[in-house]
Tab-separated table of C-alpha atoms and ligand atoms in Angstrom:
chain	number	residue	atom	x	y	z
A	24	MET	CA	53.452	77.661	95.458
A	25	ALA	CA	53.286	73.855	95.689
A	26	THR	CA	51.627	72.519	98.830
A	27	ILE	CA	53.471	69.912	100.877
A	28	ARG	CA	51.497	66.692	101.193
A	29	PRO	CA	51.530	64.994	104.611
A	30	ARG	CA	53.378	61.659	104.607
A	31	ILE	CA	51.561	59.049	106.679
A	32	GLY	CA	52.706	55.533	107.594
A	33	VAL	CA	50.024	52.844	107.822
A	34	MET	CA	51.389	50.082	110.071
A	35	GLY	CA	49.218	47.035	109.366
A	36	GLY	CA	49.533	43.926	111.504
A	37	THR	CA	47.764	41.395	113.672
A	38	PHE	CA	49.632	42.678	116.763
A	39	ASP	CA	48.963	39.543	118.857
A	40	PRO	CA	50.653	41.055	120.825
A	41	ILE	CA	52.325	44.284	119.693
A	42	HIS	CA	56.022	44.216	120.724
A	43	ASN	CA	59.012	46.542	120.861
A	44	GLY	CA	60.189	45.330	117.438
A	45	HIS	CA	57.011	46.766	115.880
A	46	LEU	CA	57.555	50.073	117.688
A	47	VAL	CA	61.200	50.355	116.650
A	48	ALA	CA	60.233	49.404	113.078
A	49	ALA	CA	57.601	52.151	112.916
A	50	SER	CA	60.074	54.658	114.330
A	51	GLU	CA	62.830	53.616	111.888
A	52	VAL	CA	60.527	53.743	108.859
A	53	ALA	CA	59.202	57.142	109.990
A	54	ASN	CA	62.762	58.416	110.146
A	55	ALA	CA	63.904	56.853	106.849
A	56	PHE	CA	60.850	58.045	104.899
A	57	GLN	CA	60.333	61.356	106.731
A	58	LEU	CA	56.831	60.457	107.843
A	59	ASP	CA	54.714	62.958	109.769
A	60	GLU	CA	52.646	60.281	111.518
A	61	VAL	CA	52.335	56.502	111.756
A	62	ILE	CA	48.848	55.036	112.107
A	63	PHE	CA	48.845	51.528	113.597
A	64	VAL	CA	46.009	49.466	112.141
A	65	PRO	CA	45.325	46.171	113.949
A	66	THR	CA	43.705	43.673	111.568
A	67	GLY	CA	40.111	42.667	112.178
A	68	LEU	CA	39.794	39.116	110.948
A	69	PRO	CA	43.075	38.090	109.236
A	70	TRP	CA	42.143	35.967	106.219
A	71	HIS	CA	44.824	33.320	106.860
A	72	LYS	CA	44.518	32.793	110.635
A	73	LYS	CA	41.903	31.082	112.748
A	74	THR	CA	43.095	31.631	116.313
A	75	VAL	CA	44.061	35.126	117.319
A	76	SER	CA	43.275	37.069	120.484
A	77	SER	CA	40.100	39.118	120.378
A	78	ALA	CA	40.143	42.311	118.341
A	79	GLU	CA	39.498	44.447	121.439
A	80	HIS	CA	42.487	42.980	123.330
A	81	ARG	CA	44.790	43.528	120.325
A	82	TYR	CA	43.437	47.056	119.826
A	83	LEU	CA	43.859	48.033	123.497
A	84	MET	CA	47.402	46.612	123.682
A	85	THR	CA	48.254	48.674	120.574
A	86	VAL	CA	46.800	51.830	122.152
A	87	ILE	CA	48.776	51.233	125.376
A	88	ALA	CA	52.006	50.584	123.446
A	89	THR	CA	51.778	53.704	121.280
A	90	ALA	CA	50.273	56.171	123.788
A	91	ALA	CA	53.522	57.934	124.685
A	92	ASN	CA	54.570	58.783	121.121
A	93	PRO	CA	52.887	61.952	119.764
A	94	ASN	CA	53.500	60.774	116.162
A	95	PHE	CA	51.820	57.367	116.647
A	96	THR	CA	48.062	56.839	116.500
A	97	VAL	CA	45.817	53.766	116.259
A	98	SER	CA	42.949	53.266	113.835
A	99	ARG	CA	39.943	50.976	114.275
A	100	VAL	CA	39.077	50.833	110.542
A	101	ASP	CA	39.953	47.143	110.165
A	102	LEU	CA	38.261	46.217	113.464
A	103	ASP	CA	35.010	48.041	112.751
A	104	ARG	CA	34.635	46.810	109.129
A	105	PRO	CA	32.790	43.457	109.124
A	106	GLY	CA	34.357	40.417	107.452
A	107	ILE	CA	37.902	39.457	106.531
A	108	THR	CA	40.515	42.232	106.504
A	109	TYR	CA	41.962	43.095	103.092
A	110	THR	CA	44.591	45.803	102.711
A	111	VAL	CA	42.766	47.365	99.762
A	112	ASP	CA	39.901	48.235	102.149
A	113	THR	CA	42.337	49.441	104.850
A	114	LEU	CA	43.955	51.852	102.400
A	115	ILE	CA	40.634	53.066	100.951
A	116	ASP	CA	39.408	53.892	104.472
A	117	ILE	CA	42.633	55.596	105.585
A	118	SER	CA	42.917	57.640	102.389
A	119	ALA	CA	39.278	58.741	102.739
A	120	ALA	CA	40.176	60.112	106.191
A	121	HIS	CA	43.420	61.704	104.874
A	122	PRO	CA	42.666	62.627	101.235
A	123	ASP	CA	45.671	64.955	100.891
A	124	ALA	CA	48.292	62.543	102.260
A	125	ASP	CA	50.824	60.216	100.658
A	126	LEU	CA	50.467	56.810	102.342
A	127	PHE	CA	53.267	54.353	103.181
A	128	PHE	CA	51.990	50.873	104.085
A	129	ILE	CA	54.440	49.235	106.505
A	130	SER	CA	54.403	45.530	107.257
A	131	GLY	CA	56.522	42.443	107.719
A	132	SER	CA	58.491	41.113	104.771
A	133	ASP	CA	56.817	37.678	105.115
A	134	ALA	CA	53.450	39.338	104.634
A	135	ILE	CA	54.601	41.571	101.759
A	136	ALA	CA	56.324	38.635	99.986
A	137	GLN	CA	52.818	37.280	99.292
A	138	ILE	CA	51.463	40.617	98.131
A	139	LEU	CA	50.864	39.679	94.485
A	140	ALA	CA	48.058	37.396	95.694
A	141	TRP	CA	46.299	40.136	97.666
A	142	LYS	CA	42.788	41.236	96.746
A	143	GLN	CA	42.601	43.964	94.028
A	144	ILE	CA	46.370	44.292	93.946
A	145	ASP	CA	46.362	46.820	91.073
A	146	LYS	CA	44.171	49.143	93.142
A	147	VAL	CA	46.431	48.506	96.188
A	148	TRP	CA	49.487	49.750	94.229
A	149	SER	CA	47.697	52.989	93.406
A	150	LEU	CA	46.986	53.749	97.062
A	151	ALA	CA	50.356	53.507	98.831
A	152	HIS	CA	54.101	53.047	98.760
A	153	PHE	CA	54.973	49.678	100.416
A	154	VAL	CA	57.718	49.269	102.996
A	155	ALA	CA	58.693	45.703	103.947
A	156	VAL	CA	60.432	45.453	107.312
A	157	THR	CA	62.904	42.546	107.473
A	158	ARG	CA	64.423	40.723	110.416
A	159	PRO	CA	68.239	40.486	110.598
A	160	GLY	CA	69.530	37.717	108.331
A	161	HIS	CA	66.297	37.497	106.323
A	162	THR	CA	66.547	38.682	102.756
A	163	LEU	CA	63.514	39.589	100.714
A	164	GLU	CA	63.315	39.611	96.968
A	165	LEU	CA	60.743	42.186	96.134
A	166	PRO	CA	57.948	40.830	93.958
A	167	ASP	CA	58.123	41.894	90.344
A	168	ALA	CA	55.301	44.391	90.013
A	169	PRO	CA	55.683	47.115	87.392
A	170	GLY	CA	54.305	50.415	88.654
A	171	ALA	CA	54.442	49.398	92.303
A	172	GLN	CA	56.417	51.450	94.809
A	173	MET	CA	58.182	49.088	97.224
A	174	SER	CA	61.128	49.407	99.604
A	175	VAL	CA	62.812	47.118	102.136
A	176	LEU	CA	64.245	48.204	105.488
A	177	GLU	CA	66.154	45.897	107.843
A	178	VAL	CA	65.280	46.517	111.482
A	179	PRO	CA	67.476	44.662	114.018
A	180	ALA	CA	64.834	44.943	116.777
A	181	MET	CA	62.480	42.831	114.632
A	182	ALA	CA	64.410	39.838	116.006
A	183	ILE	CA	61.498	39.947	118.471
A	184	SER	CA	58.343	38.264	117.121
A	185	SER	CA	54.775	38.009	118.382
A	186	THR	CA	55.029	34.216	118.110
A	187	ALA	CA	58.090	34.161	120.383
A	188	VAL	CA	56.401	36.499	122.896
A	189	ARG	CA	53.313	34.235	123.023
A	190	GLU	CA	55.458	31.092	123.384
A	191	ARG	CA	57.559	32.633	126.160
A	192	SER	CA	54.471	33.781	128.021
A	193	ASN	CA	52.725	30.421	127.574
A	194	THR	CA	55.741	28.605	129.024
A	195	GLY	CA	56.164	30.942	132.003
A	196	LYS	CA	59.192	32.846	130.690
A	197	PRO	CA	59.435	36.626	131.203
A	198	ILE	CA	58.374	38.967	128.430
A	199	TRP	CA	59.460	42.181	130.170
A	200	TYR	CA	61.415	44.494	127.821
A	201	LEU	CA	60.266	42.546	124.742
A	202	VAL	CA	56.915	44.352	124.906
A	203	PRO	CA	56.147	47.720	126.576
A	204	ASP	CA	55.612	47.562	130.360
A	205	GLY	CA	51.916	48.422	130.067
A	206	VAL	CA	51.410	45.569	127.618
A	207	VAL	CA	53.084	43.081	130.010
A	208	GLN	CA	50.670	44.273	132.698
A	209	TYR	CA	47.666	44.088	130.340
A	210	ILE	CA	48.586	40.493	129.357
A	211	GLY	CA	48.884	39.531	133.032
A	212	LYS	CA	45.646	41.265	134.025
A	213	HIS	CA	43.619	39.548	131.295
A	214	GLY	CA	45.411	36.195	131.410
A	215	LEU	CA	46.352	36.301	127.706
A	216	TYR	CA	48.914	33.735	126.489
A	217	GLY	CA	48.821	31.980	129.844
A	218	GLY	CA	49.374	35.296	131.701
A	219	ALA	CA	52.603	37.279	131.831
A	220	LYS	CA	55.438	36.800	134.321
B	16	NAP	P1	51.587	37.851	109.541
B	16	NAP	O1	51.442	36.753	108.547
B	16	NAP	O2	51.052	37.634	110.923
B	16	NAP	O3	53.052	38.319	109.713
B	16	NAP	C1	54.009	38.027	108.759
B	16	NAP	C2	55.329	38.480	109.317
B	16	NAP	O4	55.386	39.913	109.294
B	16	NAP	C3	55.574	38.066	110.741
B	16	NAP	O5	56.931	37.777	110.858
B	16	NAP	C4	55.176	39.309	111.533
B	16	NAP	O6	55.888	39.406	112.743
B	16	NAP	C5	55.599	40.422	110.616
B	16	NAP	N1	54.764	41.629	110.742
B	16	NAP	C6	53.423	41.718	110.687
B	16	NAP	N2	53.024	43.004	110.745
B	16	NAP	C7	54.161	43.739	110.851
B	16	NAP	C8	54.423	45.130	110.926
B	16	NAP	N3	53.435	46.039	110.843
B	16	NAP	N4	55.716	45.542	111.028
B	16	NAP	C9	56.712	44.648	111.057
B	16	NAP	N5	56.536	43.307	110.955
B	16	NAP	C10	55.265	42.870	110.862
B	16	NAP	O7	50.938	39.151	108.896
B	16	NAP	P2	49.672	39.900	109.382
B	16	NAP	O8	50.052	40.604	110.646
B	16	NAP	O9	48.494	38.995	109.381
B	16	NAP	O10	49.437	40.922	108.187
B	16	NAP	C11	50.246	42.044	108.017
B	16	NAP	C12	49.437	43.086	107.238
B	16	NAP	O11	49.252	42.649	105.895
B	16	NAP	C13	48.051	43.322	107.812
B	16	NAP	O12	47.724	44.675	107.710
B	16	NAP	C14	47.162	42.472	106.920
B	16	NAP	O13	45.807	42.922	106.855
B	16	NAP	C15	47.862	42.620	105.590
B	16	NAP	N6	47.559	41.486	104.712
B	16	NAP	C16	46.662	41.686	103.713
B	16	NAP	C17	46.302	40.645	102.890
B	16	NAP	C18	45.305	40.897	101.784
B	16	NAP	O14	44.898	42.040	101.593
B	16	NAP	N7	44.907	39.859	101.072
B	16	NAP	C19	46.889	39.379	103.079
B	16	NAP	C20	47.798	39.217	104.119
B	16	NAP	C21	48.130	40.278	104.945
B	16	NAP	P3	55.064	39.502	114.107
B	16	NAP	O15	54.302	38.213	114.200
B	16	NAP	O16	56.106	39.660	115.147
B	16	NAP	O17	54.165	40.687	113.930
């Protein structure tokens, strides 16, 4: 009798901060691809960004945001590995922890549009199916990559963006209901992005 392999989503992102669009996206992809679990993986040091909130703040906000969902977990693999975060290393670490699982790497379409330039891309293709989450009105032409498994899913709630949440917070506008309540309180407590209203 054939064994059923677990299907695990790997939700990679900077999460500065995590918002409800990310959570809805993970839930929608889990439903569309019949995933058993989604592991949120906050990036350590994103290769293309200089100023992001500290890894511990981004990790703790992600833990707070996902705590209530029994199918969501958070991994520290990208935070605990020294140096710049590359998805090839993320997927090697997650598949070592879940050797029997099929992995689905979930991220934003802007990030996945650049995927052909990612480190060791041929190895990356062998490790996961890729799901690009698009915002309403944004189309994505999938890169031409023979042998790669890639899908696109439009998620209306992704109209929220981390950039917009930071800008609203920095200019004294409310961010309630754009991010989970506990994350609003965490931002206020630690004075991130000018402190939350
Ligand atoms: P980013 O450039 O900050 O984000 C690009 C776009 O995708 C933004 O609109 C962002 O919206 C959205 N996004 C990011 N993560 C998402 C997610 N999990 N679900 C839905 N939308 C998401 O990208 P990033 O966050 O730094 O990187 C995304 C992932 O790709 C990370 O795991 C990163 O390590 C990986 N990556 C790898 C390489 C490489 O291996 N060379 C290069 C680039 C990225 P928000 O701002 O609202 O999140």
